[in-house]
């Protein structure tokens, strides 16, 4: 695995692969790699001839400077975690490779960006859409792998790729969880043992709610009960707990639609998100 830090070095490699007729898969990350990221890497290695994992802590997608400052930076151990995989390139660009001086373009996606995390984190999805567009262009990828833990992000990126004819297939991969059900996240590193224990109530509450909705209970009642349950477990405040359609992320109470239940909740100053399928496509 080569560590590459400039877009021109990267282009040198991707040109050769393209000339040889090889396909390219990319896994964009912000580092602090865990099994969730590695599941994407594994999917990429299965699907593409060449695999690039990117590490860039994107300042444009942090609406809170403290969150950006606290974000873990562990490049060396991240590289070691990639060793067992057939990764060709670990692309770790300097900020100027992504946002050179004078950079003035913003990619903003309407609709799917508006609710959920978009409502609570102004500018976040503009930052995501802008950096992912840059990374897809720089890596010349045929496939890009994203985790469904951040399902709204997957839908935002799909929209950008379709609208801008980026010609890259977006592959959504299932959420990887701890045995307790807690979705793996780099932010979990900021939780102590007691908080992690509490956080496992999130997935339990989502799966209980799904069972109640599937059994025909009224969605708004189920959501109210679930909010109470989260608060009783010491979680909160809750930014959102909502049932939304998969394809356009519109709010729904109609469980005939393929839909997911989405939550964002605070615990000890850490914002945790998760979602589960209520009705599959
Ligand atoms: P991040 O480094 O947090 O930006 O995440 C990089 C990629 O890993 C994104 O596509 C995330 O959705 C994905 N990811 C993060 N956590 C998980 C998880 N628990 N399961 C699957 N994918 C994940």
XYZ file of N, CA and C and ligand atoms in Angstrom:
866
model
N 0.850 -1.200 0.000
C 0.000 0.000 0.000
C 0.886 1.251 0.000
N 0.632 2.105 -0.986
C 1.401 3.360 -1.065
C 0.661 4.460 -0.304
N 1.424 5.280 0.418
C 0.795 6.473 1.003
C 1.036 7.627 0.036
N -0.033 8.239 -0.415
C 0.053 9.298 -1.426
C -0.521 10.577 -0.822
N 0.184 11.701 -1.049
C -0.265 12.944 -0.400
C -0.649 14.046 -1.375
N -0.375 13.817 -2.679
C -0.735 14.885 -3.631
C -1.617 14.333 -4.742
N -2.463 15.228 -5.273
C -3.374 14.775 -6.323
C -2.603 14.446 -7.596
N -1.451 15.092 -7.808
C -0.703 14.764 -9.035
C -0.082 13.373 -8.936
N 0.438 13.000 -7.760
C 0.946 11.621 -7.600
C -0.193 10.612 -7.767
N -1.337 10.973 -7.233
C -2.486 10.065 -7.332
C -2.881 9.883 -8.803
N -2.927 10.989 -9.516
C -3.316 10.944 -10.931
C -2.350 10.068 -11.733
N -1.060 10.148 -11.390
C -0.060 9.306 -12.064
C -0.432 7.827 -11.955
N -0.890 7.430 -10.782
C -1.260 6.021 -10.573
C -2.573 5.673 -11.273
N -3.585 6.521 -11.086
C -4.910 6.174 -11.635
C -4.876 6.144 -13.171
N -4.062 7.012 -13.796
C -3.945 6.997 -15.264
C -3.472 5.626 -15.749
N -2.444 5.087 -15.047
C -1.893 3.778 -15.417
C -2.955 2.682 -15.279
N -3.703 2.738 -14.166
C -4.737 1.709 -13.937
C -5.800 1.786 -15.019
N -6.205 3.003 -15.329
C -7.232 3.203 -16.362
C -6.748 2.651 -17.707
N -5.472 2.959 -18.027
C -4.912 2.505 -19.314
C -4.909 0.980 -19.386
N -4.769 0.333 -18.205
C -4.760 -1.139 -18.179
C -6.184 -1.701 -18.088
N -7.181 -0.826 -18.117
C -8.580 -1.283 -18.101
C -9.059 -1.720 -16.722
N -8.374 -1.253 -15.669
C -8.768 -1.674 -14.309
C -9.802 -0.710 -13.712
N -10.675 -1.273 -12.866
C -11.664 -0.428 -12.185
C -11.096 0.063 -10.848
N -11.635 1.207 -10.405
C -11.132 1.847 -9.178
C -12.276 2.003 -8.174
N -12.017 1.566 -6.941
C -12.981 1.777 -5.853
C -12.370 2.703 -4.825
N -13.200 3.590 -4.255
C -12.679 4.502 -3.225
C -13.521 4.398 -1.954
N -12.832 4.481 -0.823
C -13.505 4.518 0.478
C -13.091 5.822 1.161
N -13.959 6.841 1.119
C -13.614 8.099 1.796
C -13.806 7.973 3.303
N -12.814 8.413 4.075
C -12.932 8.389 5.542
C -12.300 9.645 6.133
N -12.607 9.845 7.412
C -11.920 10.894 8.166
C -10.987 10.264 9.193
N -10.648 8.994 8.983
C -9.667 8.341 9.848
C -10.256 7.811 11.139
N -9.356 7.529 12.114
C -9.745 6.836 13.355
C -10.507 5.567 12.973
N -9.876 4.790 12.107
C -10.560 3.661 11.477
C -10.985 2.604 12.489
N -12.175 2.076 12.268
C -12.710 0.980 13.088
C -13.323 -0.048 12.145
N -13.945 -1.076 12.743
C -14.477 -2.169 11.916
C -15.536 -1.690 10.905
N -16.214 -0.605 11.231
C -17.207 -0.058 10.280
C -16.518 0.368 8.990
N -15.437 1.156 9.147
C -14.675 1.573 7.963
C -14.124 0.353 7.233
N -13.607 -0.597 8.023
C -12.926 -1.742 7.408
C -13.911 -2.612 6.620
N -15.183 -2.594 7.018
C -16.177 -3.349 6.235
C -16.347 -2.722 4.844
N -16.201 -1.405 4.782
C -16.281 -0.730 3.470
C -15.053 -1.084 2.634
N -13.893 -1.118 3.301
C -12.647 -1.452 2.601
C -12.752 -2.868 2.029
N -13.285 -3.774 2.835
C -13.429 -5.151 2.398
C -14.383 -5.235 1.191
N -15.488 -4.512 1.236
C -16.430 -4.504 0.107
C -15.748 -3.940 -1.142
N -14.948 -2.891 -0.954
C -14.257 -2.270 -2.099
C -13.274 -3.256 -2.725
N -12.540 -3.976 -1.864
C -11.544 -4.930 -2.381
C -12.233 -6.038 -3.170
N -13.451 -6.400 -2.760
C -14.161 -7.444 -3.505
C -14.645 -6.947 -4.852
N -15.021 -5.674 -4.908
C -15.727 -5.192 -6.104
C -14.823 -4.515 -7.149
N -13.719 -3.924 -6.699
C -12.909 -3.140 -7.644
C -11.517 -3.751 -7.806
N -10.902 -3.518 -8.969
C -9.537 -4.019 -9.192
C -8.536 -3.254 -8.338
N -8.740 -1.961 -8.234
C -7.816 -1.107 -7.455
C -8.600 -0.392 -6.377
N -8.000 -0.265 -5.198
C -8.722 0.356 -4.080
C -7.905 1.499 -3.486
N -8.589 2.624 -3.327
C -7.992 3.800 -2.673
C -8.803 4.074 -1.411
N -8.129 4.176 -0.271
C -8.794 4.638 0.953
C -8.307 6.064 1.178
N -9.226 6.978 1.417
C -8.803 8.364 1.641
C -8.964 8.718 3.121
N -8.066 9.562 3.580
C -8.152 10.105 4.945
C -8.025 11.613 4.846
N -9.151 12.281 5.125
C -9.127 13.739 5.126
C -10.170 14.213 6.130
N -9.701 14.878 7.179
C -10.642 15.449 8.154
C -11.084 16.794 7.568
N -12.285 16.767 7.014
C -12.762 17.864 6.175
C -13.312 19.026 6.997
N -12.554 20.131 7.097
C -13.026 21.221 7.963
C -14.393 21.762 7.533
N -14.698 21.698 6.229
C -15.954 22.296 5.754
C -17.210 21.574 6.246
N -17.075 20.332 6.735
C -18.293 19.650 7.167
C -18.505 19.703 8.678
N -17.609 20.435 9.366
C -17.793 20.614 10.806
C -18.421 21.973 11.043
N -19.608 21.992 11.630
C -20.206 23.295 11.906
C -19.792 23.782 13.290
N -19.070 22.898 14.028
C -18.657 23.258 15.385
C -17.126 23.135 15.471
N -16.416 24.270 15.654
C -14.949 24.248 15.649
C -14.363 23.338 16.726
N -15.080 23.212 17.853
C -14.594 22.373 18.953
C -14.622 20.895 18.534
N -15.680 20.514 17.808
C -15.814 19.142 17.312
C -14.658 18.819 16.362
N -14.329 19.797 15.498
C -13.206 19.616 14.552
C -11.889 19.465 15.318
N -11.679 20.318 16.310
C -10.425 20.272 17.076
C -10.285 18.941 17.822
N -11.412 18.425 18.309
C -11.377 17.196 19.118
C -11.346 15.940 18.262
N -11.516 16.076 16.944
C -11.638 14.886 16.102
C -10.329 14.093 16.153
N -10.389 12.751 16.411
C -9.143 11.989 16.553
C -8.326 11.958 15.269
N -6.989 12.076 15.405
C -6.117 12.011 14.224
C -5.068 10.932 14.477
N -5.207 9.820 13.774
C -4.423 8.613 14.088
C -3.919 7.961 12.800
N -3.249 8.753 11.967
C -2.871 8.252 10.628
C -2.055 6.961 10.669
N -1.054 6.918 11.591
C -0.165 5.737 11.582
C -0.906 4.464 11.921
N -1.720 4.519 12.962
C -2.446 3.283 13.324
C -3.506 2.986 12.265
N -4.045 4.008 11.626
C -5.002 3.761 10.528
C -4.318 2.979 9.403
N -3.105 3.399 9.054
C -2.376 2.716 7.972
C -2.149 1.248 8.341
N -1.806 1.015 9.619
C -1.571 -0.375 10.050
C -2.852 -1.205 9.937
N -3.995 -0.583 10.235
C -5.262 -1.336 10.168
C -5.601 -1.727 8.729
N -5.043 -0.985 7.774
C -5.340 -1.301 6.366
C -4.437 -2.407 5.827
N -3.344 -2.686 6.556
C -2.355 -3.675 6.086
C -2.938 -5.014 5.637
N -3.875 -5.593 6.403
C -4.377 -6.915 6.006
C -5.208 -6.889 4.714
N -5.534 -5.711 4.221
C -6.407 -5.627 3.039
C -5.575 -5.338 1.794
N -6.193 -5.619 0.659
C -5.492 -5.420 -0.602
C -5.716 -3.980 -1.104
N -5.303 -3.028 -0.259
C -5.493 -1.612 -0.610
C -4.268 -1.141 -1.386
N -4.498 -0.447 -2.507
C -3.378 0.026 -3.329
C -2.819 1.345 -2.817
N -3.741 2.245 -2.433
C -3.292 3.588 -2.047
C -4.040 4.071 -0.821
N -3.291 4.643 0.128
C -3.885 5.381 1.245
C -3.624 6.849 0.899
N -4.686 7.524 0.492
C -4.546 8.917 0.028
C -4.826 9.848 1.209
N -3.785 10.565 1.625
C -3.879 11.439 2.801
C -3.466 12.844 2.361
N -4.383 13.560 1.713
C -3.986 14.859 1.163
C -3.864 15.938 2.228
N -2.942 16.858 2.006
C -2.909 18.103 2.789
C -4.156 18.901 2.429
N -4.553 19.786 3.329
C -5.760 20.584 3.074
C -5.671 21.356 1.752
N -4.453 21.796 1.387
C -4.319 22.607 0.158
C -4.530 21.776 -1.117
N -4.417 20.455 -1.014
C -4.700 19.608 -2.177
C -6.213 19.545 -2.451
N -6.969 19.756 -1.402
C -8.433 19.712 -1.542
C -8.976 21.134 -1.722
N -8.495 22.044 -0.893
C -8.978 23.428 -0.955
C -7.796 24.362 -1.207
N -7.333 24.453 -2.472
C -6.211 25.363 -2.743
C -6.618 26.810 -2.496
N -5.619 27.663 -2.377
C -5.925 29.074 -2.118
C -6.902 29.597 -3.162
N -7.879 30.328 -2.713
C -8.848 30.911 -3.635
C -10.039 29.998 -3.887
N -10.047 28.832 -3.311
C -11.156 27.887 -3.516
C -12.479 28.570 -3.155
N -13.441 28.556 -4.091
C -14.660 29.325 -3.847
C -15.932 28.597 -4.265
N -15.805 27.305 -4.524
C -16.968 26.551 -5.008
C -17.638 25.813 -3.858
N -18.962 25.844 -3.880
C -19.709 25.121 -2.855
C -20.764 24.266 -3.546
N -20.815 22.994 -3.183
C -21.844 22.132 -3.757
C -22.923 21.933 -2.704
N -24.116 22.351 -3.051
C -25.206 22.357 -2.092
C -26.369 21.561 -2.675
N -26.841 20.581 -1.937
C -27.885 19.690 -2.428
C -29.188 20.019 -1.706
N -30.229 20.322 -2.464
C -31.523 20.610 -1.831
C -32.258 19.307 -1.543
N -33.323 19.390 -0.798
C -34.197 18.225 -0.573
C -33.621 17.265 0.448
N -32.863 16.266 -0.020
C -32.377 15.235 0.916
C -31.458 15.793 2.001
N -30.886 16.974 1.770
C -30.002 17.580 2.792
C -30.767 18.354 3.853
N -32.067 18.592 3.618
C -32.741 19.612 4.428
C -33.066 19.182 5.859
N -33.603 17.957 6.021
C -34.041 17.546 7.359
C -32.932 16.869 8.133
N -33.325 16.106 9.152
C -32.406 15.272 9.937
C -31.145 16.062 10.314
N -29.961 15.521 9.997
C -28.720 16.212 10.392
C -28.566 17.556 9.681
N -29.179 17.695 8.514
C -29.085 18.969 7.782
C -29.721 20.104 8.565
N -30.796 19.782 9.302
C -31.496 20.813 10.067
C -30.693 21.208 11.310
N -29.977 20.240 11.885
C -29.246 20.501 13.129
C -27.814 20.958 12.916
N -27.280 20.679 11.731
C -25.866 20.999 11.487
C -25.764 21.839 10.209
N -26.045 23.155 10.312
C -26.055 23.989 9.115
C -24.723 23.922 8.353
N -24.799 23.719 7.051
C -23.586 23.706 6.218
C -22.904 22.351 6.157
N -23.307 21.424 7.032
C -22.615 20.130 7.096
C -22.652 19.398 5.752
N -23.843 19.297 5.155
C -23.924 18.505 3.921
C -23.347 19.241 2.704
N -23.293 20.570 2.759
C -22.555 21.287 1.703
C -21.091 20.856 1.766
N -20.566 20.788 2.991
C -19.172 20.362 3.183
C -18.954 18.947 2.687
N -19.893 18.061 3.008
C -19.782 16.658 2.573
C -19.852 16.586 1.039
N -20.863 17.238 0.465
C -21.060 17.148 -0.994
C -19.843 17.715 -1.724
N -19.291 18.792 -1.205
C -18.146 19.431 -1.861
C -16.909 18.543 -1.780
N -16.624 18.014 -0.602
C -15.402 17.210 -0.470
C -15.544 15.877 -1.206
N -16.726 15.269 -1.165
C -16.880 13.974 -1.841
C -16.747 14.174 -3.356
N -17.299 15.252 -3.873
C -17.142 15.524 -5.307
C -15.661 15.634 -5.657
N -14.922 16.396 -4.840
C -13.475 16.540 -5.090
C -12.787 15.173 -5.045
N -13.116 14.364 -4.033
C -12.435 13.067 -3.880
C -12.794 12.118 -5.021
N -14.046 12.153 -5.490
C -14.423 11.266 -6.599
C -13.705 11.682 -7.877
N -13.564 12.981 -8.083
C -12.865 13.466 -9.283
C -11.369 13.142 -9.168
N -10.790 13.413 -8.002
C -9.343 13.191 -7.836
C -8.978 11.711 -7.941
N -9.861 10.829 -7.457
C -9.521 9.395 -7.473
C -9.997 8.710 -8.747
N -10.855 9.400 -9.542
C -11.381 8.842 -10.796
C -12.092 7.505 -10.540
N -12.835 7.435 -9.435
C -13.392 6.148 -8.995
C -14.607 5.711 -9.819
N -14.703 4.390 -10.020
C -15.903 3.783 -10.615
C -16.938 3.484 -9.539
N -16.434 3.163 -8.331
C -17.314 2.818 -7.206
C -16.835 3.571 -5.969
N -17.801 4.048 -5.179
C -17.432 4.662 -3.897
C -18.299 4.029 -2.822
N -17.697 3.719 -1.690
C -18.338 2.924 -0.645
C -18.610 3.800 0.568
N -19.879 3.792 0.988
C -20.297 4.621 2.125
C -21.123 3.770 3.081
N -21.060 4.100 4.368
C -21.787 3.346 5.383
C -23.208 3.863 5.545
N -24.135 2.916 5.690
C -25.543 3.305 5.886
C -25.791 3.835 7.294
N -24.788 3.764 8.161
C -24.931 4.419 9.473
C -25.213 5.899 9.240
N -24.583 6.440 8.192
C -24.814 7.836 7.801
C -25.699 7.817 6.556
N -26.932 7.325 6.718
C -27.773 7.059 5.545
C -28.096 8.345 4.779
N -28.288 9.436 5.510
C -28.582 10.700 4.822
C -27.407 11.104 3.938
N -26.204 10.878 4.450
C -25.000 11.187 3.662
C -24.989 10.371 2.359
N -25.363 9.074 2.465
C -25.388 8.221 1.273
C -26.352 8.825 0.239
N -27.529 9.264 0.703
C -28.525 9.796 -0.244
C -28.083 11.144 -0.820
N -27.405 11.949 -0.010
C -26.889 13.238 -0.505
C -25.846 12.974 -1.599
N -24.951 12.037 -1.336
C -23.887 11.746 -2.306
C -24.480 11.150 -3.587
N -25.484 10.287 -3.441
C -26.128 9.713 -4.643
C -26.711 10.823 -5.515
N -27.340 11.803 -4.850
C -27.958 12.925 -5.576
C -26.893 13.713 -6.354
N -25.772 14.003 -5.681
C -24.701 14.784 -6.313
C -24.179 14.041 -7.545
N -23.931 12.746 -7.368
C -23.334 11.951 -8.451
C -24.272 11.918 -9.657
N -25.570 11.773 -9.360
C -26.529 11.728 -10.464
C -26.659 13.111 -11.118
N -26.769 14.145 -10.298
C -27.003 15.488 -10.845
C -25.799 16.011 -11.618
N -24.594 15.649 -11.175
C -23.386 16.187 -11.825
C -22.745 15.179 -12.781
N -23.452 14.090 -13.088
C -22.940 13.087 -14.049
C -21.520 12.651 -13.683
N -21.306 12.329 -12.409
C -19.944 11.975 -12.003
C -19.566 10.546 -12.410
N -20.556 9.754 -12.828
C -20.261 8.427 -13.383
C -19.601 7.487 -12.399
N -20.000 7.586 -11.131
C -19.428 6.707 -10.108
C -20.616 6.039 -9.418
N -20.523 4.732 -9.198
C -21.616 4.047 -8.502
C -21.415 4.172 -6.995
N -22.464 4.596 -6.299
C -22.375 4.726 -4.842
C -22.912 3.444 -4.211
N -22.054 2.788 -3.445
C -22.423 1.516 -2.825
C -22.644 1.759 -1.330
N -23.870 1.528 -0.866
C -24.188 1.676 0.564
C -23.925 0.353 1.277
N -23.226 0.403 2.414
C -22.871 -0.823 3.150
C -23.543 -0.790 4.525
N -23.991 -1.965 5.009
C -24.730 -2.012 6.279
C -23.916 -1.529 7.483
N -24.620 -1.044 8.484
C -23.981 -0.532 9.710
C -23.339 -1.668 10.508
N -22.104 -1.451 10.917
C -21.411 -2.414 11.778
C -21.597 -1.947 13.229
N -21.946 -2.907 14.107
C -22.284 -2.568 15.492
C -21.419 -3.331 16.489
N -21.303 -2.770 17.690
C -20.719 -3.536 18.792
C -21.704 -4.629 19.167
N -21.248 -5.604 19.983
C -22.149 -6.677 20.425
C -23.375 -6.084 21.136
N -23.196 -4.940 21.807
C -24.307 -4.296 22.527
C -25.338 -3.684 21.581
N -25.016 -3.596 20.309
C -25.912 -2.956 19.337
C -25.473 -1.544 18.978
N -24.593 -0.952 19.795
C -24.142 0.426 19.517
C -23.416 0.474 18.168
N -23.856 1.386 17.300
C -23.204 1.539 15.993
C -21.782 2.044 16.200
N -20.816 1.403 15.553
C -19.435 1.866 15.683
C -19.322 3.285 15.112
N -18.560 4.109 15.805
C -18.342 5.489 15.356
C -17.049 5.998 15.974
N -16.329 6.814 15.218
C -15.099 7.405 15.764
C -15.424 8.218 17.016
N -16.633 8.733 17.079
C -17.025 9.560 18.231
C -17.190 8.739 19.506
N -17.391 7.413 19.364
C -17.532 6.568 20.565
C -16.278 6.615 21.425
N -15.126 6.966 20.802
C -13.872 7.060 21.560
C -13.981 8.096 22.674
N -14.932 9.016 22.518
C -15.081 10.073 23.529
C -16.041 9.678 24.653
N -16.557 8.447 24.599
C -17.489 7.989 25.645
C -16.748 7.085 26.632
N -16.999 7.273 27.937
C -16.407 6.323 28.899
C -17.286 5.062 28.953
N -16.870 4.079 29.758
C -17.573 2.787 29.774
C -19.048 2.935 30.147
N -19.290 3.783 31.158
C -20.678 3.943 31.616
C -21.538 4.546 30.502
N -20.958 5.514 29.788
C -21.710 6.166 28.708
C -21.959 5.184 27.554
N -20.979 4.361 27.268
C -21.149 3.356 26.202
C -22.295 2.408 26.522
N -22.348 2.054 27.795
C -23.424 1.177 28.271
C -24.778 1.835 28.005
N -24.866 3.127 28.403
C -26.120 3.866 28.177
C -26.443 3.939 26.691
N -25.384 4.145 25.882
C -25.586 4.361 24.441
C -26.175 3.127 23.759
N -25.996 1.958 24.387
C -26.539 0.756 23.746
C -28.067 0.775 23.747
N -28.659 1.645 24.584
C -30.122 1.766 24.601
C -30.666 2.342 23.287
N -29.797 2.999 22.514
C -30.277 3.632 21.268
C -30.760 2.567 20.291
N -29.907 1.579 20.030
C -30.272 0.555 19.040
C -31.440 -0.285 19.562
N -31.414 -0.585 20.879
C -32.516 -1.368 21.461
C -33.839 -0.617 21.269
N -33.808 0.701 21.512
C -35.041 1.494 21.363
C -35.504 1.523 19.907
N -34.554 1.621 18.977
C -34.919 1.661 17.554
C -35.519 0.321 17.105
N -34.937 -0.771 17.563
C -35.465 -2.074 17.120
C -36.836 -2.341 17.763
N -36.999 -1.935 19.040
C -38.336 -2.081 19.662
C -39.363 -1.252 18.893
N -38.989 -0.025 18.552
C -39.918 0.855 17.837
C -40.286 0.251 16.481
N -39.311 -0.318 15.824
C -39.568 -0.938 14.523
C -40.576 -2.080 14.670
N -40.390 -2.871 15.711
C -41.315 -3.998 15.926
C -42.734 -3.470 16.169
N -42.843 -2.387 16.940
C -44.186 -1.844 17.247
C -44.839 -1.269 15.978
N -44.040 -0.581 15.180
C -44.593 0.005 13.942
C -45.024 -1.112 12.983
N -44.168 -2.113 12.882
C -44.477 -3.223 11.973
C -45.731 -3.962 12.444
N -45.946 -3.965 13.760
C -47.139 -4.640 14.296
C -48.404 -3.791 14.120
N -48.251 -2.588 13.576
C -49.427 -1.786 13.251
C -49.712 -0.658 14.223
N -48.845 -0.424 15.209
C -49.107 0.695 16.135
C -48.895 2.035 15.425
N -49.614 3.031 15.915
C -49.547 4.357 15.280
C -48.131 4.941 15.425
N -47.607 5.419 14.299
C -46.206 5.856 14.274
C -45.941 6.955 15.315
N -46.836 7.951 15.401
C -46.548 9.070 16.304
C -46.515 8.594 17.767
N -47.390 7.626 18.114
C -47.364 7.082 19.493
C -46.065 6.353 19.768
N -45.651 5.564 18.793
C -44.411 4.793 18.962
C -43.235 5.754 19.145
N -43.207 6.812 18.349
C -42.085 7.761 18.446
C -42.083 8.442 19.818
N -43.266 8.791 20.324
C -43.347 9.415 21.660
C -42.821 8.467 22.733
N -43.282 7.217 22.660
C -42.823 6.228 23.666
C -41.304 6.044 23.580
N -40.796 6.038 22.361
C -39.363 5.791 22.163
C -38.536 6.957 22.696
N -39.024 8.170 22.481
C -38.323 9.353 23.045
C -38.253 9.233 24.565
N -39.400 8.870 25.178
C -39.427 8.714 26.646
C -38.414 7.669 27.095
N -38.364 6.572 26.349
C -37.462 5.478 26.705
C -36.004 5.949 26.668
N -35.655 6.698 25.644
C -34.269 7.183 25.512
C -33.925 8.088 26.692
N -34.847 8.979 27.018
C -34.597 9.924 28.115
C -34.462 9.164 29.435
N -35.329 8.153 29.639
C -35.245 7.337 30.880
C -33.898 6.634 30.996
N -33.303 6.315 29.863
C -31.986 5.665 29.892
C -30.842 6.665 30.035
N -31.190 7.919 30.276
C -30.152 8.928 30.521
C -29.592 9.538 29.250
N -30.305 9.349 28.135
C -29.844 9.945 26.871
C -30.592 11.246 26.606
N -29.955 12.165 25.931
C -30.634 13.404 25.561
C -29.704 14.586 25.694
N -30.062 15.724 25.122
C -31.294 15.951 24.363
C -31.320 15.189 23.038
N -32.554 14.995 22.540
C -32.733 14.290 21.268
C -32.885 15.338 20.166
N -31.984 15.319 19.190
C -32.112 16.268 18.071
C -33.274 15.863 17.167
N -33.367 14.571 16.875
C -34.540 14.087 16.114
C -34.731 12.598 16.340
N -35.992 12.202 16.201
C -36.339 10.770 16.115
C -37.480 10.743 15.113
N -37.224 10.262 13.919
C -38.208 10.415 12.834
C -38.231 9.201 11.920
N -39.433 8.947 11.381
C -39.575 7.922 10.348
C -39.569 8.641 8.999
N -38.675 8.230 8.126
C -38.576 8.898 6.815
C -38.481 7.870 5.704
N -39.035 8.258 4.526
C -38.924 7.398 3.347
C -37.466 7.288 2.928
N -37.110 6.116 2.413
C -35.704 5.929 2.037
C -35.286 6.808 0.869
N -36.110 6.852 -0.202
C -35.558 7.397 -1.446
C -35.390 8.910 -1.425
N -36.330 9.635 -0.763
C -36.186 11.097 -0.753
C -36.097 11.665 0.660
N -36.104 10.780 1.647
C -35.994 11.163 3.064
C -37.133 12.076 3.521
N -38.288 11.988 2.820
C -39.453 12.758 3.276
C -40.041 12.073 4.513
N -40.589 12.899 5.427
C -41.269 12.342 6.606
C -42.434 11.485 6.154
N -42.681 10.398 6.844
C -43.814 9.540 6.477
C -44.392 8.901 7.724
N -45.672 8.572 7.627
C -46.282 7.727 8.664
C -46.794 6.468 7.985
N -46.563 6.381 6.677
C -47.093 5.284 5.883
C -46.037 4.187 5.799
N -46.274 3.106 6.523
C -45.241 2.074 6.603
C -45.244 1.147 5.388
N -46.078 1.477 4.377
C -45.942 0.705 3.136
C -44.743 1.212 2.334
N -44.321 2.455 2.617
C -43.119 2.997 1.955
C -41.876 2.310 2.518
N -40.876 2.007 1.661
C -39.573 1.643 2.232
C -39.098 2.818 3.086
N -38.866 2.545 4.366
C -38.604 3.652 5.293
C -37.580 3.243 6.340
N -37.013 4.253 6.954
C -36.075 4.041 8.060
C -36.434 4.948 9.216
N -36.071 4.472 10.391
C -36.222 5.267 11.598
C -34.853 5.868 11.908
N -34.826 7.187 12.057
C -33.548 7.900 12.221
C -33.511 8.562 13.592
N -32.347 8.522 14.226
C -32.213 9.213 15.506
C -30.873 9.938 15.589
N -30.903 11.089 16.252
C -29.663 11.771 16.670
C -29.881 12.181 18.112
N -28.972 11.768 18.970
C -29.159 12.032 20.392
C -27.807 12.353 21.032
N -27.863 13.227 22.028
C -26.632 13.628 22.716
C -26.406 12.768 23.950
N -25.141 12.490 24.222
C -24.777 11.765 25.437
C -23.410 12.283 25.876
N -23.360 12.846 27.060
C -22.102 13.378 27.611
C -21.375 14.292 26.608
N -22.114 15.153 25.945
C -21.495 16.101 25.017
C -21.110 15.492 23.680
N -21.502 14.252 23.423
C -21.199 13.605 22.147
C -22.523 13.361 21.426
N -22.550 13.727 20.139
C -23.791 13.544 19.364
C -23.695 12.220 18.617
N -24.648 11.326 18.899
C -24.633 9.997 18.282
C -25.805 9.887 17.307
N -25.555 9.261 16.150
C -26.659 9.042 15.212
C -26.762 7.561 14.875
N -27.967 7.170 14.496
C -28.190 5.777 14.093
C -29.473 5.739 13.263
N -29.660 4.637 12.557
C -30.934 4.437 11.848
C -31.117 2.953 11.601
N -32.384 2.557 11.496
C -32.691 1.153 11.178
C -33.763 1.116 10.088
N -33.761 0.017 9.359
C -34.773 -0.181 8.320
C -36.083 -0.573 8.989
N -37.152 0.130 8.664
C -38.464 -0.256 9.173
C -39.181 -1.092 8.112
N -39.071 -0.673 6.888
C -39.590 -1.506 5.798
C -38.592 -1.454 4.663
N -38.207 -2.626 4.215
C -37.138 -2.745 3.231
C -37.643 -2.436 1.821
N -36.694 -2.103 0.941
C -37.059 -1.857 -0.463
C -37.445 -3.171 -1.152
P -16.163 8.849 8.759
O -14.704 8.541 8.893
O -16.894 8.921 10.055
O -16.421 10.014 7.846
O -16.785 7.589 8.028
C -16.274 7.132 6.818
C -17.223 6.134 6.238
O -17.373 5.030 7.132
C -18.616 6.707 6.005
O -19.120 6.221 4.773
C -19.388 6.168 7.177
O -20.774 6.033 6.921
C -18.750 4.795 7.329
N -19.013 4.268 8.661
C -18.804 4.903 9.851
N -19.243 4.133 10.860
C -19.739 2.997 10.310
C -20.349 1.820 10.828
N -20.529 1.647 12.129
N -20.749 0.860 9.956
C -20.562 1.029 8.612
N -20.002 2.122 8.064
C -19.592 3.083 8.890
